[in-house]
Amino acid sequence: MNRALRYARNQKSPFEDEQDGNAILEPVIFIDGMLRVDRTNPVLQEFLHYHPFNGRKFVEVDKEQDASKDIENLNEEVDALIAARNLEIDMIESVSRVLFGTDISKVSTAELKRDILVFARKEPKEFLNVLGDPMLKLQAKIHLFFDNSLLTFRKNKKEVWFNTSSNKKRMVTVPYGEDPYYIVGSFLTSDDGIESLKMLESILEG
């Protein structure tokens, strides 16, 4: 049931239908983004609790909850940095291709390691998600196909074409707003594309 809220310092309830006709209204003012509510003012506490902007434009200070969240974020950052530090070079190259679209032939190993560590520190959740993605190795391989010109883009990355000696046909059309590498990966792991994947892998390894 919708009920009107109204803060009045001389009333015992923040709900207008529970107040008498002598309500003394006063503004609720946040100073420098903060509002301290004394424990002797439960009506204002209740008013703020039920206010529709609670959790949207203002939140209750909860130092224990904030500390727990900070610990969670710090642990996540530590986990990401440890995982990044322990990556083998082939995984560093794979992650770099997926995260940054890096042409590893033009970047030193030290630069790759640095970029991975910096990203892991700044975006630990995304980095750990990428490491846990079973499509990671496939996505890295797809970037290799493009790096070696076995696949090419046309029409501003709206189309992907084969570019091997025996196949110059269009592979897929990329739907608007979709990641072209994801679309290629989806095709190559489908029943129609698995043979194409094997063919591209054999050329790459040869």
JSON list of C-alpha atoms in Angstrom, two decimals:
[
{"chain": "A", "resi": 1, "resn": "MET", "atom": "CA", "xyz": [0.00, 0.00, 0.00]},
{"chain": "A", "resi": 2, "resn": "ASN", "atom": "CA", "xyz": [1.35, 3.44, -0.94]},
{"chain": "A", "resi": 3, "resn": "ARG", "atom": "CA", "xyz": [1.48, 5.88, 1.97]},
{"chain": "A", "resi": 4, "resn": "ALA", "atom": "CA", "xyz": [2.61, 9.50, 1.97]},
{"chain": "A", "resi": 5, "resn": "LEU", "atom": "CA", "xyz": [5.78, 10.30, 3.90]},
{"chain": "A", "resi": 6, "resn": "ARG", "atom": "CA", "xyz": [6.21, 13.61, 5.70]},
{"chain": "A", "resi": 7, "resn": "TYR", "atom": "CA", "xyz": [8.89, 14.53, 8.21]},
{"chain": "A", "resi": 8, "resn": "ALA", "atom": "CA", "xyz": [7.58, 16.64, 11.07]},
{"chain": "A", "resi": 9, "resn": "ARG", "atom": "CA", "xyz": [9.72, 17.09, 14.14]},
{"chain": "A", "resi": 10, "resn": "ASN", "atom": "CA", "xyz": [6.75, 17.16, 16.55]},
{"chain": "A", "resi": 11, "resn": "GLN", "atom": "CA", "xyz": [5.13, 13.94, 15.30]},
{"chain": "A", "resi": 12, "resn": "LYS", "atom": "CA", "xyz": [5.66, 10.33, 16.34]},
{"chain": "A", "resi": 13, "resn": "SER", "atom": "CA", "xyz": [5.38, 8.85, 12.86]},
{"chain": "A", "resi": 14, "resn": "PRO", "atom": "CA", "xyz": [6.85, 9.72, 9.44]},
{"chain": "A", "resi": 15, "resn": "PHE", "atom": "CA", "xyz": [3.58, 8.67, 7.74]},
{"chain": "A", "resi": 16, "resn": "GLU", "atom": "CA", "xyz": [1.23, 11.52, 7.03]},
{"chain": "A", "resi": 17, "resn": "ASP", "atom": "CA", "xyz": [-1.91, 9.47, 7.76]},
{"chain": "A", "resi": 18, "resn": "GLU", "atom": "CA", "xyz": [-0.66, 8.84, 11.31]},
{"chain": "A", "resi": 19, "resn": "GLN", "atom": "CA", "xyz": [0.06, 12.50, 12.07]},
{"chain": "A", "resi": 20, "resn": "ASP", "atom": "CA", "xyz": [-2.27, 15.07, 13.62]},
{"chain": "A", "resi": 21, "resn": "GLY", "atom": "CA", "xyz": [-3.13, 18.46, 12.18]},
{"chain": "A", "resi": 22, "resn": "ASN", "atom": "CA", "xyz": [-0.38, 20.32, 14.06]},
{"chain": "A", "resi": 23, "resn": "ALA", "atom": "CA", "xyz": [2.61, 19.00, 12.13]},
{"chain": "A", "resi": 24, "resn": "ILE", "atom": "CA", "xyz": [5.66, 21.27, 12.23]},
{"chain": "A", "resi": 25, "resn": "LEU", "atom": "CA", "xyz": [7.58, 20.70, 9.03]},
{"chain": "A", "resi": 26, "resn": "GLU", "atom": "CA", "xyz": [11.26, 21.34, 8.63]},
{"chain": "A", "resi": 27, "resn": "PRO", "atom": "CA", "xyz": [13.71, 20.55, 5.81]},
{"chain": "A", "resi": 28, "resn": "VAL", "atom": "CA", "xyz": [16.09, 17.61, 5.90]},
{"chain": "A", "resi": 29, "resn": "ILE", "atom": "CA", "xyz": [19.48, 19.05, 4.90]},
{"chain": "A", "resi": 30, "resn": "PHE", "atom": "CA", "xyz": [22.60, 17.12, 3.94]},
{"chain": "A", "resi": 31, "resn": "ILE", "atom": "CA", "xyz": [25.74, 19.18, 4.61]},
{"chain": "A", "resi": 32, "resn": "ASP", "atom": "CA", "xyz": [28.73, 18.31, 2.40]},
{"chain": "A", "resi": 33, "resn": "GLY", "atom": "CA", "xyz": [26.91, 15.13, 1.45]},
{"chain": "A", "resi": 34, "resn": "MET", "atom": "CA", "xyz": [26.41, 13.94, 5.04]},
{"chain": "A", "resi": 35, "resn": "LEU", "atom": "CA", "xyz": [23.48, 13.90, 7.46]},
{"chain": "A", "resi": 36, "resn": "ARG", "atom": "CA", "xyz": [23.98, 12.92, 11.09]},
{"chain": "A", "resi": 37, "resn": "VAL", "atom": "CA", "xyz": [20.75, 11.74, 12.73]},
{"chain": "A", "resi": 38, "resn": "ASP", "atom": "CA", "xyz": [20.72, 11.66, 16.51]},
{"chain": "A", "resi": 39, "resn": "ARG", "atom": "CA", "xyz": [19.46, 8.49, 18.21]},
{"chain": "A", "resi": 40, "resn": "THR", "atom": "CA", "xyz": [16.87, 10.64, 19.97]},
{"chain": "A", "resi": 41, "resn": "ASN", "atom": "CA", "xyz": [15.20, 11.32, 16.61]},
{"chain": "A", "resi": 42, "resn": "PRO", "atom": "CA", "xyz": [13.73, 7.96, 15.58]},
{"chain": "A", "resi": 43, "resn": "VAL", "atom": "CA", "xyz": [11.08, 9.62, 13.38]},
{"chain": "A", "resi": 44, "resn": "LEU", "atom": "CA", "xyz": [13.73, 11.04, 11.05]},
{"chain": "A", "resi": 45, "resn": "GLN", "atom": "CA", "xyz": [15.52, 7.68, 11.07]},
{"chain": "A", "resi": 46, "resn": "GLU", "atom": "CA", "xyz": [12.31, 5.95, 10.05]},
{"chain": "A", "resi": 47, "resn": "PHE", "atom": "CA", "xyz": [11.53, 8.65, 7.46]},
{"chain": "A", "resi": 48, "resn": "LEU", "atom": "CA", "xyz": [14.92, 8.13, 5.81]},
{"chain": "A", "resi": 49, "resn": "HIS", "atom": "CA", "xyz": [14.58, 4.35, 5.99]},
{"chain": "A", "resi": 50, "resn": "TYR", "atom": "CA", "xyz": [11.30, 4.34, 4.06]},
{"chain": "A", "resi": 51, "resn": "HIS", "atom": "CA", "xyz": [12.21, 7.16, 1.68]},
{"chain": "A", "resi": 52, "resn": "PRO", "atom": "CA", "xyz": [12.20, 6.02, -2.00]},
{"chain": "A", "resi": 53, "resn": "PHE", "atom": "CA", "xyz": [15.63, 7.62, -2.52]},
{"chain": "A", "resi": 54, "resn": "ASN", "atom": "CA", "xyz": [17.21, 5.44, 0.18]},
{"chain": "A", "resi": 55, "resn": "GLY", "atom": "CA", "xyz": [19.86, 3.36, -1.56]},
{"chain": "A", "resi": 56, "resn": "ARG", "atom": "CA", "xyz": [19.63, 5.50, -4.71]},
{"chain": "A", "resi": 57, "resn": "LYS", "atom": "CA", "xyz": [20.60, 9.04, -3.76]},
{"chain": "A", "resi": 58, "resn": "PHE", "atom": "CA", "xyz": [21.72, 8.41, -0.20]},
{"chain": "A", "resi": 59, "resn": "VAL", "atom": "CA", "xyz": [22.77, 5.40, 1.89]},
{"chain": "A", "resi": 60, "resn": "GLU", "atom": "CA", "xyz": [23.17, 4.73, 5.57]},
{"chain": "A", "resi": 61, "resn": "VAL", "atom": "CA", "xyz": [26.77, 4.70, 6.73]},
{"chain": "A", "resi": 62, "resn": "ASP", "atom": "CA", "xyz": [27.70, 1.16, 7.77]},
{"chain": "A", "resi": 63, "resn": "LYS", "atom": "CA", "xyz": [31.39, 1.03, 8.64]},
{"chain": "A", "resi": 64, "resn": "GLU", "atom": "CA", "xyz": [31.42, -2.73, 9.19]},
{"chain": "A", "resi": 65, "resn": "GLN", "atom": "CA", "xyz": [29.74, -3.37, 5.85]},
{"chain": "A", "resi": 66, "resn": "ASP", "atom": "CA", "xyz": [32.10, -0.92, 4.14]},
{"chain": "A", "resi": 67, "resn": "ALA", "atom": "CA", "xyz": [35.13, -2.62, 5.70]},
{"chain": "A", "resi": 68, "resn": "SER", "atom": "CA", "xyz": [33.87, -6.05, 4.61]},
{"chain": "A", "resi": 69, "resn": "LYS", "atom": "CA", "xyz": [33.43, -4.76, 1.06]},
{"chain": "A", "resi": 70, "resn": "ASP", "atom": "CA", "xyz": [36.92, -3.25, 1.09]},
{"chain": "A", "resi": 71, "resn": "ILE", "atom": "CA", "xyz": [38.36, -6.57, 2.26]},
{"chain": "A", "resi": 72, "resn": "GLU", "atom": "CA", "xyz": [36.51, -8.40, -0.51]},
{"chain": "A", "resi": 73, "resn": "ASN", "atom": "CA", "xyz": [37.81, -5.97, -3.13]},
{"chain": "A", "resi": 74, "resn": "LEU", "atom": "CA", "xyz": [41.38, -6.13, -1.81]},
{"chain": "A", "resi": 75, "resn": "ASN", "atom": "CA", "xyz": [41.35, -9.93, -1.73]},
{"chain": "A", "resi": 76, "resn": "GLU", "atom": "CA", "xyz": [40.05, -9.97, -5.28]},
{"chain": "A", "resi": 77, "resn": "GLU", "atom": "CA", "xyz": [42.85, -7.62, -6.35]},
{"chain": "A", "resi": 78, "resn": "VAL", "atom": "CA", "xyz": [45.46, -9.80, -4.63]},
{"chain": "A", "resi": 79, "resn": "ASP", "atom": "CA", "xyz": [44.07, -12.94, -6.27]},
{"chain": "A", "resi": 80, "resn": "ALA", "atom": "CA", "xyz": [44.13, -11.28, -9.67]},
{"chain": "A", "resi": 81, "resn": "LEU", "atom": "CA", "xyz": [47.71, -10.04, -9.25]},
{"chain": "A", "resi": 82, "resn": "ILE", "atom": "CA", "xyz": [48.93, -13.46, -8.10]},
{"chain": "A", "resi": 83, "resn": "ALA", "atom": "CA", "xyz": [47.19, -15.13, -11.03]},
{"chain": "A", "resi": 84, "resn": "ALA", "atom": "CA", "xyz": [48.68, -12.57, -13.44]},
{"chain": "A", "resi": 85, "resn": "ARG", "atom": "CA", "xyz": [52.19, -13.02, -12.01]},
{"chain": "A", "resi": 86, "resn": "ASN", "atom": "CA", "xyz": [52.00, -16.80, -12.35]},
{"chain": "A", "resi": 87, "resn": "LEU", "atom": "CA", "xyz": [50.84, -16.86, -15.98]},
{"chain": "A", "resi": 88, "resn": "GLU", "atom": "CA", "xyz": [53.03, -18.73, -18.44]},
{"chain": "A", "resi": 89, "resn": "ILE", "atom": "CA", "xyz": [54.13, -16.78, -21.51]},
{"chain": "A", "resi": 90, "resn": "ASP", "atom": "CA", "xyz": [51.69, -18.54, -23.84]},
{"chain": "A", "resi": 91, "resn": "MET", "atom": "CA", "xyz": [48.80, -17.58, -21.54]},
{"chain": "A", "resi": 92, "resn": "ILE", "atom": "CA", "xyz": [50.10, -14.04, -21.24]},
{"chain": "A", "resi": 93, "resn": "GLU", "atom": "CA", "xyz": [50.01, -13.80, -25.02]},
{"chain": "A", "resi": 94, "resn": "SER", "atom": "CA", "xyz": [46.52, -15.33, -25.16]},
{"chain": "A", "resi": 95, "resn": "VAL", "atom": "CA", "xyz": [45.12, -12.99, -22.50]},
{"chain": "A", "resi": 96, "resn": "SER", "atom": "CA", "xyz": [46.75, -9.98, -24.19]},
{"chain": "A", "resi": 97, "resn": "ARG", "atom": "CA", "xyz": [45.12, -10.85, -27.49]},
{"chain": "A", "resi": 98, "resn": "VAL", "atom": "CA", "xyz": [41.71, -11.23, -25.88]},
{"chain": "A", "resi": 99, "resn": "LEU", "atom": "CA", "xyz": [41.84, -8.22, -23.55]},
{"chain": "A", "resi": 100, "resn": "PHE", "atom": "CA", "xyz": [43.75, -5.74, -25.66]},
{"chain": "A", "resi": 101, "resn": "GLY", "atom": "CA", "xyz": [43.70, -7.15, -29.20]},
{"chain": "A", "resi": 102, "resn": "THR", "atom": "CA", "xyz": [47.49, -6.98, -29.06]},
{"chain": "A", "resi": 103, "resn": "ASP", "atom": "CA", "xyz": [49.68, -7.99, -31.99]},
{"chain": "A", "resi": 104, "resn": "ILE", "atom": "CA", "xyz": [52.27, -9.78, -29.85]},
{"chain": "A", "resi": 105, "resn": "SER", "atom": "CA", "xyz": [54.84, -9.76, -32.64]},
{"chain": "A", "resi": 106, "resn": "LYS", "atom": "CA", "xyz": [55.20, -6.02, -32.07]},
{"chain": "A", "resi": 107, "resn": "VAL", "atom": "CA", "xyz": [55.35, -6.03, -28.26]},
{"chain": "A", "resi": 108, "resn": "SER", "atom": "CA", "xyz": [58.06, -7.30, -25.92]},
{"chain": "A", "resi": 109, "resn": "THR", "atom": "CA", "xyz": [57.39, -9.94, -23.27]},
{"chain": "A", "resi": 110, "resn": "ALA", "atom": "CA", "xyz": [58.15, -7.41, -20.53]},
{"chain": "A", "resi": 111, "resn": "GLU", "atom": "CA", "xyz": [55.55, -5.02, -21.92]},
{"chain": "A", "resi": 112, "resn": "LEU", "atom": "CA", "xyz": [52.96, -7.80, -22.09]},
{"chain": "A", "resi": 113, "resn": "LYS", "atom": "CA", "xyz": [53.62, -8.81, -18.47]},
{"chain": "A", "resi": 114, "resn": "ARG", "atom": "CA", "xyz": [53.43, -5.21, -17.30]},
{"chain": "A", "resi": 115, "resn": "ASP", "atom": "CA", "xyz": [50.14, -4.56, -19.13]},
{"chain": "A", "resi": 116, "resn": "ILE", "atom": "CA", "xyz": [48.61, -7.74, -17.73]},
{"chain": "A", "resi": 117, "resn": "LEU", "atom": "CA", "xyz": [49.64, -6.86, -14.16]},
{"chain": "A", "resi": 118, "resn": "VAL", "atom": "CA", "xyz": [48.34, -3.30, -14.47]},
{"chain": "A", "resi": 119, "resn": "PHE", "atom": "CA", "xyz": [45.01, -4.53, -15.84]},
{"chain": "A", "resi": 120, "resn": "ALA", "atom": "CA", "xyz": [44.72, -7.18, -13.12]},
{"chain": "A", "resi": 121, "resn": "ARG", "atom": "CA", "xyz": [45.25, -4.49, -10.46]},
{"chain": "A", "resi": 122, "resn": "LYS", "atom": "CA", "xyz": [42.74, -2.05, -11.95]},
{"chain": "A", "resi": 123, "resn": "GLU", "atom": "CA", "xyz": [40.08, -4.54, -13.09]},
{"chain": "A", "resi": 124, "resn": "PRO", "atom": "CA", "xyz": [40.56, -7.66, -10.95]},
{"chain": "A", "resi": 125, "resn": "LYS", "atom": "CA", "xyz": [37.04, -9.02, -11.38]},
{"chain": "A", "resi": 126, "resn": "GLU", "atom": "CA", "xyz": [37.11, -8.75, -15.17]},
{"chain": "A", "resi": 127, "resn": "PHE", "atom": "CA", "xyz": [40.62, -10.22, -15.32]},
{"chain": "A", "resi": 128, "resn": "LEU", "atom": "CA", "xyz": [39.66, -13.25, -13.22]},
{"chain": "A", "resi": 129, "resn": "ASN", "atom": "CA", "xyz": [36.52, -13.72, -15.31]},
{"chain": "A", "resi": 130, "resn": "VAL", "atom": "CA", "xyz": [38.62, -13.76, -18.48]},
{"chain": "A", "resi": 131, "resn": "LEU", "atom": "CA", "xyz": [41.00, -16.36, -16.99]},
{"chain": "A", "resi": 132, "resn": "GLY", "atom": "CA", "xyz": [38.04, -18.55, -16.08]},
{"chain": "A", "resi": 133, "resn": "ASP", "atom": "CA", "xyz": [36.44, -18.29, -19.50]},
{"chain": "A", "resi": 134, "resn": "PRO", "atom": "CA", "xyz": [36.66, -21.63, -21.35]},
{"chain": "A", "resi": 135, "resn": "MET", "atom": "CA", "xyz": [36.58, -19.66, -24.60]},
{"chain": "A", "resi": 136, "resn": "LEU", "atom": "CA", "xyz": [39.87, -17.90, -23.75]},
{"chain": "A", "resi": 137, "resn": "LYS", "atom": "CA", "xyz": [42.17, -20.16, -25.76]},
{"chain": "A", "resi": 138, "resn": "LEU", "atom": "CA", "xyz": [39.78, -20.21, -28.71]},
{"chain": "A", "resi": 139, "resn": "GLN", "atom": "CA", "xyz": [39.50, -16.42, -28.68]},
{"chain": "A", "resi": 140, "resn": "ALA", "atom": "CA", "xyz": [43.30, -16.13, -28.58]},
{"chain": "A", "resi": 141, "resn": "LYS", "atom": "CA", "xyz": [43.53, -18.50, -31.53]},
{"chain": "A", "resi": 142, "resn": "ILE", "atom": "CA", "xyz": [40.95, -16.49, -33.46]},
{"chain": "A", "resi": 143, "resn": "HIS", "atom": "CA", "xyz": [43.08, -13.37, -32.97]},
{"chain": "A", "resi": 144, "resn": "LEU", "atom": "CA", "xyz": [46.00, -15.38, -34.37]},
{"chain": "A", "resi": 145, "resn": "PHE", "atom": "CA", "xyz": [43.94, -16.26, -37.44]},
{"chain": "A", "resi": 146, "resn": "PHE", "atom": "CA", "xyz": [43.41, -12.54, -38.05]},
{"chain": "A", "resi": 147, "resn": "ASP", "atom": "CA", "xyz": [47.02, -11.65, -37.21]},
{"chain": "A", "resi": 148, "resn": "ASN", "atom": "CA", "xyz": [48.19, -14.16, -39.83]},
{"chain": "A", "resi": 149, "resn": "SER", "atom": "CA", "xyz": [45.57, -12.96, -42.35]},
{"chain": "A", "resi": 150, "resn": "LEU", "atom": "CA", "xyz": [43.85, -16.34, -42.49]},
{"chain": "A", "resi": 151, "resn": "LEU", "atom": "CA", "xyz": [40.67, -14.42, -41.69]},
{"chain": "A", "resi": 152, "resn": "THR", "atom": "CA", "xyz": [39.94, -10.83, -42.67]},
{"chain": "A", "resi": 153, "resn": "PHE", "atom": "CA", "xyz": [37.34, -8.19, -41.93]},
{"chain": "A", "resi": 154, "resn": "ARG", "atom": "CA", "xyz": [35.37, -6.32, -44.55]},
{"chain": "A", "resi": 155, "resn": "LYS", "atom": "CA", "xyz": [32.78, -3.57, -44.48]},
{"chain": "A", "resi": 156, "resn": "ASN", "atom": "CA", "xyz": [34.02, -2.03, -41.23]},
{"chain": "A", "resi": 157, "resn": "LYS", "atom": "CA", "xyz": [34.09, -5.35, -39.37]},
{"chain": "A", "resi": 158, "resn": "LYS", "atom": "CA", "xyz": [30.56, -6.21, -40.42]},
{"chain": "A", "resi": 159, "resn": "GLU", "atom": "CA", "xyz": [31.73, -9.25, -42.39]},
{"chain": "A", "resi": 160, "resn": "VAL", "atom": "CA", "xyz": [34.40, -11.91, -41.79]},
{"chain": "A", "resi": 161, "resn": "TRP", "atom": "CA", "xyz": [35.96, -13.66, -44.78]},
{"chain": "A", "resi": 162, "resn": "PHE", "atom": "CA", "xyz": [38.27, -16.62, -45.18]},
{"chain": "A", "resi": 163, "resn": "ASN", "atom": "CA", "xyz": [41.61, -15.70, -46.72]},
{"chain": "A", "resi": 164, "resn": "THR", "atom": "CA", "xyz": [43.39, -18.99, -47.33]},
{"chain": "A", "resi": 165, "resn": "SER", "atom": "CA", "xyz": [44.78, -20.26, -50.62]},
{"chain": "A", "resi": 166, "resn": "SER", "atom": "CA", "xyz": [41.78, -22.54, -51.09]},
{"chain": "A", "resi": 167, "resn": "ASN", "atom": "CA", "xyz": [39.00, -20.50, -49.50]},
{"chain": "A", "resi": 168, "resn": "LYS", "atom": "CA", "xyz": [38.14, -16.84, -50.11]},
{"chain": "A", "resi": 169, "resn": "LYS", "atom": "CA", "xyz": [34.48, -17.08, -49.13]},
{"chain": "A", "resi": 170, "resn": "ARG", "atom": "CA", "xyz": [32.57, -15.10, -46.56]},
{"chain": "A", "resi": 171, "resn": "MET", "atom": "CA", "xyz": [32.43, -16.84, -43.18]},
{"chain": "A", "resi": 172, "resn": "VAL", "atom": "CA", "xyz": [29.86, -14.82, -41.22]},
{"chain": "A", "resi": 173, "resn": "THR", "atom": "CA", "xyz": [28.02, -11.52, -41.08]},
{"chain": "A", "resi": 174, "resn": "VAL", "atom": "CA", "xyz": [28.39, -9.79, -37.71]},
{"chain": "A", "resi": 175, "resn": "PRO", "atom": "CA", "xyz": [25.06, -8.62, -36.24]},
{"chain": "A", "resi": 176, "resn": "TYR", "atom": "CA", "xyz": [24.90, -4.97, -35.17]},
{"chain": "A", "resi": 177, "resn": "GLY", "atom": "CA", "xyz": [26.39, -4.38, -31.74]},
{"chain": "A", "resi": 178, "resn": "GLU", "atom": "CA", "xyz": [27.92, -7.86, -31.42]},
{"chain": "A", "resi": 179, "resn": "ASP", "atom": "CA", "xyz": [31.60, -8.65, -30.78]},
{"chain": "A", "resi": 180, "resn": "PRO", "atom": "CA", "xyz": [32.96, -9.99, -34.10]},
{"chain": "A", "resi": 181, "resn": "TYR", "atom": "CA", "xyz": [35.44, -12.29, -32.36]},
{"chain": "A", "resi": 182, "resn": "TYR", "atom": "CA", "xyz": [32.65, -13.83, -30.32]},
{"chain": "A", "resi": 183, "resn": "ILE", "atom": "CA", "xyz": [30.57, -14.35, -33.47]},
{"chain": "A", "resi": 184, "resn": "VAL", "atom": "CA", "xyz": [33.52, -16.03, -35.20]},
{"chain": "A", "resi": 185, "resn": "GLY", "atom": "CA", "xyz": [34.09, -18.23, -32.14]},
{"chain": "A", "resi": 186, "resn": "SER", "atom": "CA", "xyz": [30.43, -19.24, -32.08]},
{"chain": "A", "resi": 187, "resn": "PHE", "atom": "CA", "xyz": [30.58, -20.21, -35.75]},
{"chain": "A", "resi": 188, "resn": "LEU", "atom": "CA", "xyz": [33.84, -22.14, -35.50]},
{"chain": "A", "resi": 189, "resn": "THR", "atom": "CA", "xyz": [32.51, -24.24, -32.61]},
{"chain": "A", "resi": 190, "resn": "SER", "atom": "CA", "xyz": [29.23, -24.98, -34.38]},
{"chain": "A", "resi": 191, "resn": "ASP", "atom": "CA", "xyz": [28.54, -28.09, -36.47]},
{"chain": "A", "resi": 192, "resn": "ASP", "atom": "CA", "xyz": [28.91, -25.99, -39.63]},
{"chain": "A", "resi": 193, "resn": "GLY", "atom": "CA", "xyz": [32.20, -24.44, -38.56]},
{"chain": "A", "resi": 194, "resn": "ILE", "atom": "CA", "xyz": [34.17, -27.15, -36.79]},
{"chain": "A", "resi": 195, "resn": "GLU", "atom": "CA", "xyz": [35.85, -28.35, -40.00]},
{"chain": "A", "resi": 196, "resn": "SER", "atom": "CA", "xyz": [36.82, -24.76, -40.81]},
{"chain": "A", "resi": 197, "resn": "LEU", "atom": "CA", "xyz": [38.40, -24.46, -37.37]},
{"chain": "A", "resi": 198, "resn": "LYS", "atom": "CA", "xyz": [40.44, -27.63, -37.95]},
{"chain": "A", "resi": 199, "resn": "MET", "atom": "CA", "xyz": [41.55, -26.34, -41.35]},
{"chain": "A", "resi": 200, "resn": "LEU", "atom": "CA", "xyz": [42.62, -22.96, -39.96]},
{"chain": "A", "resi": 201, "resn": "GLU", "atom": "CA", "xyz": [44.48, -24.63, -37.09]},
{"chain": "A", "resi": 202, "resn": "SER", "atom": "CA", "xyz": [46.36, -26.93, -39.45]},
{"chain": "A", "resi": 203, "resn": "ILE", "atom": "CA", "xyz": [47.43, -24.00, -41.62]},
{"chain": "A", "resi": 204, "resn": "LEU", "atom": "CA", "xyz": [48.53, -22.02, -38.57]},
{"chain": "A", "resi": 205, "resn": "GLU", "atom": "CA", "xyz": [50.55, -24.92, -37.17]},
{"chain": "A", "resi": 206, "resn": "GLY", "atom": "CA", "xyz": [52.07, -25.69, -40.57]}
]
